Coordinates of C-alpha atoms and ligand atoms in Angstrom, one line a residue:
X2 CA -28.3 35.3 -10.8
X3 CA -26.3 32.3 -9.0
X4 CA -23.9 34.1 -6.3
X5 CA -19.9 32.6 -7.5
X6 CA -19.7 30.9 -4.2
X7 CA -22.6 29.1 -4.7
X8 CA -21.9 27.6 -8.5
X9 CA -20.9 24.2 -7.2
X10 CA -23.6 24.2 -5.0
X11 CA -25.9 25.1 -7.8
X12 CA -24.1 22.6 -10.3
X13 CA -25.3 19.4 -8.2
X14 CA -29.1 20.7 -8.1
X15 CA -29.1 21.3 -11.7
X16 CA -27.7 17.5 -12.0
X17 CA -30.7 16.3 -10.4
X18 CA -33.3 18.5 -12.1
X19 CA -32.0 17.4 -15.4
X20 CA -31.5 13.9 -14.8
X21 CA -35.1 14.2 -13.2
X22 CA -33.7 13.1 -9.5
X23 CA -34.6 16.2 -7.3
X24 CA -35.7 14.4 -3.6
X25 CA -39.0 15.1 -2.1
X26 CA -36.4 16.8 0.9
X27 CA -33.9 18.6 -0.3
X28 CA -31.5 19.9 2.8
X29 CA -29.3 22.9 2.6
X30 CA -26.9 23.6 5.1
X31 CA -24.1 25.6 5.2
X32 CA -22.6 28.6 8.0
X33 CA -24.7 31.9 8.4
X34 CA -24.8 34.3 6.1
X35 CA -23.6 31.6 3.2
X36 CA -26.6 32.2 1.1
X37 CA -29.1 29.2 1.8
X38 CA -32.0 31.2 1.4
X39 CA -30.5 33.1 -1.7
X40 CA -29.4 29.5 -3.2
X41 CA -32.7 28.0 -2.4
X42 CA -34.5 30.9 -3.9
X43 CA -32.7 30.0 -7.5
X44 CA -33.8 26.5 -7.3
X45 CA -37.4 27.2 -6.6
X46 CA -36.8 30.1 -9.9
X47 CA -35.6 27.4 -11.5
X48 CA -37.9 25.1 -11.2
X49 CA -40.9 27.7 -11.5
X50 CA -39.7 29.8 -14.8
X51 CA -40.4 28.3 -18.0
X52 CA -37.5 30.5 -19.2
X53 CA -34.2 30.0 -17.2
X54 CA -35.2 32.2 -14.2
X55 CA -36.0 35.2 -16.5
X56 CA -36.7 37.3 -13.4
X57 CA -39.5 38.9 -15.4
X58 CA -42.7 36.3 -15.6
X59 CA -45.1 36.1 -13.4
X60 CA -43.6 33.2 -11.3
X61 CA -40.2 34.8 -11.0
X62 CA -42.0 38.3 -10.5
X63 CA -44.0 36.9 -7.2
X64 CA -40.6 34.5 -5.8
X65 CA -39.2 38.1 -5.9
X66 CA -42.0 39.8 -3.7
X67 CA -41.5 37.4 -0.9
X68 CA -39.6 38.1 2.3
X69 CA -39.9 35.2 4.9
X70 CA -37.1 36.5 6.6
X71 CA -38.4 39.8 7.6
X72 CA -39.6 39.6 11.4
X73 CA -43.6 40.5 11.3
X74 CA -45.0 42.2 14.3
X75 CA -47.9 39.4 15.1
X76 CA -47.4 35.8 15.3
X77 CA -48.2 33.7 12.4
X78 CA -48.0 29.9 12.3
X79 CA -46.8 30.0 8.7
X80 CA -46.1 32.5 6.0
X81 CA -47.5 32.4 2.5
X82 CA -45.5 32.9 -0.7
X83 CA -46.9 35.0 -3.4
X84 CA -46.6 32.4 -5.6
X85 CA -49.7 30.7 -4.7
X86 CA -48.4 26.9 -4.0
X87 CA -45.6 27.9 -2.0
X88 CA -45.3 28.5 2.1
X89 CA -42.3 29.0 4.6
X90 CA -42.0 28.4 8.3
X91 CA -39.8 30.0 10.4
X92 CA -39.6 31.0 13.8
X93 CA -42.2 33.6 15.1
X94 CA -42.9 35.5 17.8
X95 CA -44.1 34.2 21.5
X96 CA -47.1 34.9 22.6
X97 CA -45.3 37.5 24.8
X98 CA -44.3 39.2 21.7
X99 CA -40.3 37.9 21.7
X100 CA -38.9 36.4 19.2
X101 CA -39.3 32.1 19.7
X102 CA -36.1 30.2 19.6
X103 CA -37.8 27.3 18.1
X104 CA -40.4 26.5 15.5
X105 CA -42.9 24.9 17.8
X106 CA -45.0 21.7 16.7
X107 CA -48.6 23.7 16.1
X108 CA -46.1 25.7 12.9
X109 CA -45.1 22.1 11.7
X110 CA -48.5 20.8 11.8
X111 CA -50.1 23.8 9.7
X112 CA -46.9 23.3 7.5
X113 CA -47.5 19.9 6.6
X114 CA -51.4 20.3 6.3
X115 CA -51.0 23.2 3.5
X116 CA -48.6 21.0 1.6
X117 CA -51.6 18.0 2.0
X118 CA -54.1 19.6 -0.7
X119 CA -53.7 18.4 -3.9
X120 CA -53.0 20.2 -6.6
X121 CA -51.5 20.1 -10.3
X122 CA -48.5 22.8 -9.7
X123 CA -45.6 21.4 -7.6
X124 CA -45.9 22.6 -3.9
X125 CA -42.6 23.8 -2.1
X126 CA -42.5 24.2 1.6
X127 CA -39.5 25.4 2.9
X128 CA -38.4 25.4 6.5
X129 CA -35.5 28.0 8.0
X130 CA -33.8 27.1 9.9
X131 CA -34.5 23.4 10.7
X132 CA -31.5 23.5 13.2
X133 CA -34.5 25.0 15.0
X134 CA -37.3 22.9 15.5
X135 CA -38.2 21.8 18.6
X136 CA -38.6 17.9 19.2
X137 CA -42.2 17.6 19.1
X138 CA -41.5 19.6 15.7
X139 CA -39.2 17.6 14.1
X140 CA -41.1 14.4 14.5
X141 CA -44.1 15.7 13.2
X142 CA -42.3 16.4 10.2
X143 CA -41.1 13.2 10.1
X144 CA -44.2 12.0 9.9
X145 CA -44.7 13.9 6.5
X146 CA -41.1 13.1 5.2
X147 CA -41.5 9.5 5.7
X148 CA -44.2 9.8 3.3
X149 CA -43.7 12.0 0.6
X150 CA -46.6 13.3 -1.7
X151 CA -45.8 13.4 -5.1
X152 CA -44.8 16.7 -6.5
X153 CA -44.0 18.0 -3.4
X154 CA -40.6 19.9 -2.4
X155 CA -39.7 20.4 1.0
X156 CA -36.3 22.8 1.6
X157 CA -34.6 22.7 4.7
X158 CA -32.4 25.4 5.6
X159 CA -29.4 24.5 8.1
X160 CA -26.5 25.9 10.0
X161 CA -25.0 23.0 11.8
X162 CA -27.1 20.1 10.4
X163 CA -25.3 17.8 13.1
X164 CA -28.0 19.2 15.5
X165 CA -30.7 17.5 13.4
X166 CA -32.1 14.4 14.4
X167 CA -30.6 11.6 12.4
X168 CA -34.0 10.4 11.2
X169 CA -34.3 13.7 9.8
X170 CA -31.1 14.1 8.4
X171 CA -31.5 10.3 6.9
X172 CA -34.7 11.6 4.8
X173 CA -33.7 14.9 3.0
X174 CA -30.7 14.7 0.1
X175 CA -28.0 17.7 1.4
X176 CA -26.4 20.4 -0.3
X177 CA -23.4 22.2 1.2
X178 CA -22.5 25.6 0.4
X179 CA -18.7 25.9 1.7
X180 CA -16.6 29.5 2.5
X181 CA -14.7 31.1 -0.4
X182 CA -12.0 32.6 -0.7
X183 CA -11.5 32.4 -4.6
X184 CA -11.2 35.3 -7.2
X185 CA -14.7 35.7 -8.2
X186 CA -15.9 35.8 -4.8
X187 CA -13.0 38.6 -3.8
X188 CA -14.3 40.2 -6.8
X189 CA -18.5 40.0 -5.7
X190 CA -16.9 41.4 -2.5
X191 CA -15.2 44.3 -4.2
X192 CA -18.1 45.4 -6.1
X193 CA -20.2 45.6 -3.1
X194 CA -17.7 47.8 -1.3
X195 CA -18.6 51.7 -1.6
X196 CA -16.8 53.5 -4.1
X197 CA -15.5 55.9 -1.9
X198 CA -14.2 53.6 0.5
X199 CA -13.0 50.8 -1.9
X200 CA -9.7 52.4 -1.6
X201 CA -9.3 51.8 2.1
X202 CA -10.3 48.1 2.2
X203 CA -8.9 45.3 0.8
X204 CA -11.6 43.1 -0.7
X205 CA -9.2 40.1 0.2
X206 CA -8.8 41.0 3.6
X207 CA -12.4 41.5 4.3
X208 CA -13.0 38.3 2.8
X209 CA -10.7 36.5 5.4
X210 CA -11.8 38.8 8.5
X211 CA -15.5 37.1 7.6
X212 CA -14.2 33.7 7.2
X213 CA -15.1 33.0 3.6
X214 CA -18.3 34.6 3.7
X215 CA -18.6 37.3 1.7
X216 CA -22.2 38.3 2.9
X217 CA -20.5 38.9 5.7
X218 CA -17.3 41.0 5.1
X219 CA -19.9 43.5 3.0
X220 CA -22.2 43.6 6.3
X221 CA -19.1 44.1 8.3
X222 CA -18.4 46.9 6.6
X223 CA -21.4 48.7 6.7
X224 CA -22.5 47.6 10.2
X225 CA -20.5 47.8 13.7
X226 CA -17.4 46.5 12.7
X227 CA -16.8 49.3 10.1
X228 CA -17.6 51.8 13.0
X229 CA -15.0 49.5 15.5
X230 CA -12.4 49.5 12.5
X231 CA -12.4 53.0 12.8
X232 CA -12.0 53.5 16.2
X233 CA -9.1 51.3 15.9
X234 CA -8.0 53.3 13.3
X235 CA -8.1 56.1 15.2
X236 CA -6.6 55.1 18.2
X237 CA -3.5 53.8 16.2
X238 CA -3.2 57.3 15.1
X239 CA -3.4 58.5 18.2
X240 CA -0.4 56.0 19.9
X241 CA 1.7 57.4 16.4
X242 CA 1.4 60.8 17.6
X243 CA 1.1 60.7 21.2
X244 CA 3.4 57.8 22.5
X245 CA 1.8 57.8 26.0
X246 CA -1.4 56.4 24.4
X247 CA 0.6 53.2 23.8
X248 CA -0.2 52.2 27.5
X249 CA -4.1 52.1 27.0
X250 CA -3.9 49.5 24.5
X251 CA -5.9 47.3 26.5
X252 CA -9.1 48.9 24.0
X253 CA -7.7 46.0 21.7
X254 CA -8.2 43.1 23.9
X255 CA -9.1 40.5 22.5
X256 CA -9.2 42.0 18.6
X257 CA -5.4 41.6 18.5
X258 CA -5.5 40.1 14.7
X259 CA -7.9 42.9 13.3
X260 CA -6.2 45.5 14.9
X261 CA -2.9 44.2 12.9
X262 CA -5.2 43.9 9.7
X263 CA -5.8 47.7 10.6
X264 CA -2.3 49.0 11.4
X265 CA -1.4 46.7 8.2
X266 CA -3.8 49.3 5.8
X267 CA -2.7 52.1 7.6
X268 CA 1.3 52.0 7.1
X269 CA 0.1 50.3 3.3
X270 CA -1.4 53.4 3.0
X271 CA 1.3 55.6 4.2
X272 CA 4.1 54.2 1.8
X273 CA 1.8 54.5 -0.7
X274 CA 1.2 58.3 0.2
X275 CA 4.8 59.1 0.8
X276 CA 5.6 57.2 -2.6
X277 CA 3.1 59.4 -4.5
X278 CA 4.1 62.6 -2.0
X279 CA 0.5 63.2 -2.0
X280 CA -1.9 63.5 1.3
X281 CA -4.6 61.6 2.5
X282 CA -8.3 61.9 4.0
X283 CA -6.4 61.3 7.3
X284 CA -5.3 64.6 8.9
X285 CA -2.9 62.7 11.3
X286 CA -1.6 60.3 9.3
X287 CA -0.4 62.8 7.0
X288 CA 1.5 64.1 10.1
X289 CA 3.2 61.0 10.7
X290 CA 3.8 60.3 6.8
X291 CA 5.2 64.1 7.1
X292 CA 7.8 62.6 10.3
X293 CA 8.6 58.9 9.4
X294 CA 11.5 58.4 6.8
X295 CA 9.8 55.7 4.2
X296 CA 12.4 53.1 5.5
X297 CA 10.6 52.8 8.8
X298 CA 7.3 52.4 7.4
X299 CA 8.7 49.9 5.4
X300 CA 10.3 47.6 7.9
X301 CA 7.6 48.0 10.3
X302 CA 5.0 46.3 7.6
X303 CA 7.1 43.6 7.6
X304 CA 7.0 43.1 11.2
X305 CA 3.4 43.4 11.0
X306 CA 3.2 41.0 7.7
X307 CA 5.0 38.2 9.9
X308 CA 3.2 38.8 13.3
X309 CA -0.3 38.6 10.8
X310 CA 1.2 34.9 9.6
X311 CA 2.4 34.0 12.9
X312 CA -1.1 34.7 14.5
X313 CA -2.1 31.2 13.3
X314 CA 0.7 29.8 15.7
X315 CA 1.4 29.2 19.5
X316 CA 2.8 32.8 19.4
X317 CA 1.4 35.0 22.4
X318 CA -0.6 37.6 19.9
X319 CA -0.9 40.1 22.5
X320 CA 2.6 40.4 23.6
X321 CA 3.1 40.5 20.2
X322 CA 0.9 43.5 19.6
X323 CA 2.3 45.5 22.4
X324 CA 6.1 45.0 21.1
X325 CA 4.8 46.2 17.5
X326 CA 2.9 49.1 19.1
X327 CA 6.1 50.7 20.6
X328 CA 7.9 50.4 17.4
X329 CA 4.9 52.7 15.9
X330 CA 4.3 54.8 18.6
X331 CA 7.9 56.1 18.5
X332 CA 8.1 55.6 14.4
X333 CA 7.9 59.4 13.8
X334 CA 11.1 59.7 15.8
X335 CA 13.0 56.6 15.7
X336 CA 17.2 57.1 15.5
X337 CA 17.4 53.5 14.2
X338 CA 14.2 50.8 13.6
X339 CA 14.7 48.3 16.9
X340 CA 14.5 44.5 16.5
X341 CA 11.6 43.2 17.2
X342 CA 11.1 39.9 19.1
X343 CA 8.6 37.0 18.5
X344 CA 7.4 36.1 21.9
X345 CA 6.3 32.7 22.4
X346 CA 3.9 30.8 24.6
X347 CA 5.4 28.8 27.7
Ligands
ZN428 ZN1 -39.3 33.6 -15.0

């Protein structure tokens, strides 16, 4: 299945396998997390299935066994694919068993030999990430890509292709896969999200938190930054009910915009509680919803809205912040909501 952030990418490399164009070196670059290996992996399908990618013969069946990226505990020059004409190379571990920060020149060398036999099938190599290969490294592959075999394939997988050697770069046809921010991908996100917590994320928001990358805003959520949201969660609940607390905001340093994206879901979920006079999963957010006349909770999200949309400017974010959390840590007794004033930078 082509991932909806990659269908333009995926558009140009079904141009050139129809118009019978596809390079020797094909180049794929694109931020972390984009999906190179995942876009790659539909090309090589692609070109392997005699049926559109089925998923289910025995070329699609093998493509699907593989797992280049998982780390193995021994050093290996390269990796075989289970489809039999296909290898990666990526880094490996050091001889003192750490992970290497480059792919070294001995990987390149068995790399290009195992692409040398001959043979009837086409013979991919692909290379992640290329970003990666040391200098002795990239000009033995030079040496290869300067002379392409025919029905060869060699993929290279990028971050930040300007840290390629031109010579390199000069060689391999490149395909970008950009951020998204567009329906489908808000939707791809949505359906990843946990049933049970897609009520307390916004798909759209996660998907700007990652940058566009919705790999990304799913891992987010299930790694550390679901765990930090809710200790920022928490400790806004805390401020709300115990004003004091307001002076130890220092534990957002440096998060200022994702702890407004937080106190943002928090009040949206208050009016919406208070609306539907119904409680929550959130024992003291009920408490405050209980306290805080639905005016308040109101004008405070719109204080929040315009500090969120204001982030992008010269404004002083954290100053910012601070003024917001007073308003919140009083909200449960306020006598009237004060203004609140957009400090700027000097
Ligand atoms: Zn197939």
């Amino acid at each position: 299945m082509i991932l909806p952030w990659h269908q333009k990418a995926f558009a140009k490399l079904r141009q050139m396998i129809d118009q019978n164009h596809l390079p020797h070196a094909l180049l794929i670059t694109g931020v972390e997390k984009i999906g190179k290996f995942e876009l790659a992996n539909q090309l090589i399908k692609t070109l392997l299935c005699k049926n559109k990618s089925c998923g289910e013969c025995k070329n699609c069946q093998s493509l699907e066994k593989d797992n280049p990226r998982k780390l193995l505990d021994h050093s290996v020059l390269i990796r075989r694919s289970h489809y039999p004409n296909m290898i990666y190379c990526c880094n490996e571990l050091n001889d003192s068993g750490t992970l290497s920060k480059e792919i070294r020149v001995d990987q390149i060398r068995a790399f290009c030999e195992s692409l040398e036999k001959t043979a009837q099938e086409l013979q991919i190599g692909m290379i992640f990430y290329a970003d990666q290969l040391n200098i002795n490294a990239a000009n033995s592959l030079l040496k290869t890509l300067e002379e392409p075999r025919k029905n060869t394939l060699i993929i290279l997988l990028a971050h930040n292709p300007s840290s390629l050697p031109a010579t390199i770069l000069s060689r391999c046809q490149s395909i970008h896969i950009n951020p998204t921010f567009n329906e489908s991908s808000v939707a791809w996100v949505s359906s990843h999200i946990e049933e049970d917590k897609r009520e307390d994320f916004s798909a759209v928001q996660l998907l700007e938190n990652s940058h566009g990358v919705p790999f990304r805003a799913v891992e987010d959520l299930k790694g550390n930054y679901f765990l930090q949201y809710q200790n920022w969660q928490n400790h806004l609940l805390e401020i709300a009910t115990n004003p004091v607390k307001a002076n130890e905001s220092e534990v957002f340093d440096g998060q200022e915009l994702e702890v407004l994206n937080c106190l943002q879901q928090l009040v949206t979920q208050a009016i919406r509680l208070k609306t539907l006079r119904k409680e929550g999963a959130l024992l003291e957010l009920n408490k405050v919803i209980e306290k805080t006349p639905a005016k308040y909770f109101f004008q405070l999200l719109d204080d929040i809205n315009r500090a969120i949309s204001m982030s992008q400017t010269s404004v002083n974010i954290k100053l910012l912040l601070d003024n917001i959390l007073i308003v919140w840590s009083h909200i449960t007794h306020l006598k009237k909501y004060p203004v609140i004033t957009n400090p700027r930078e000097n």
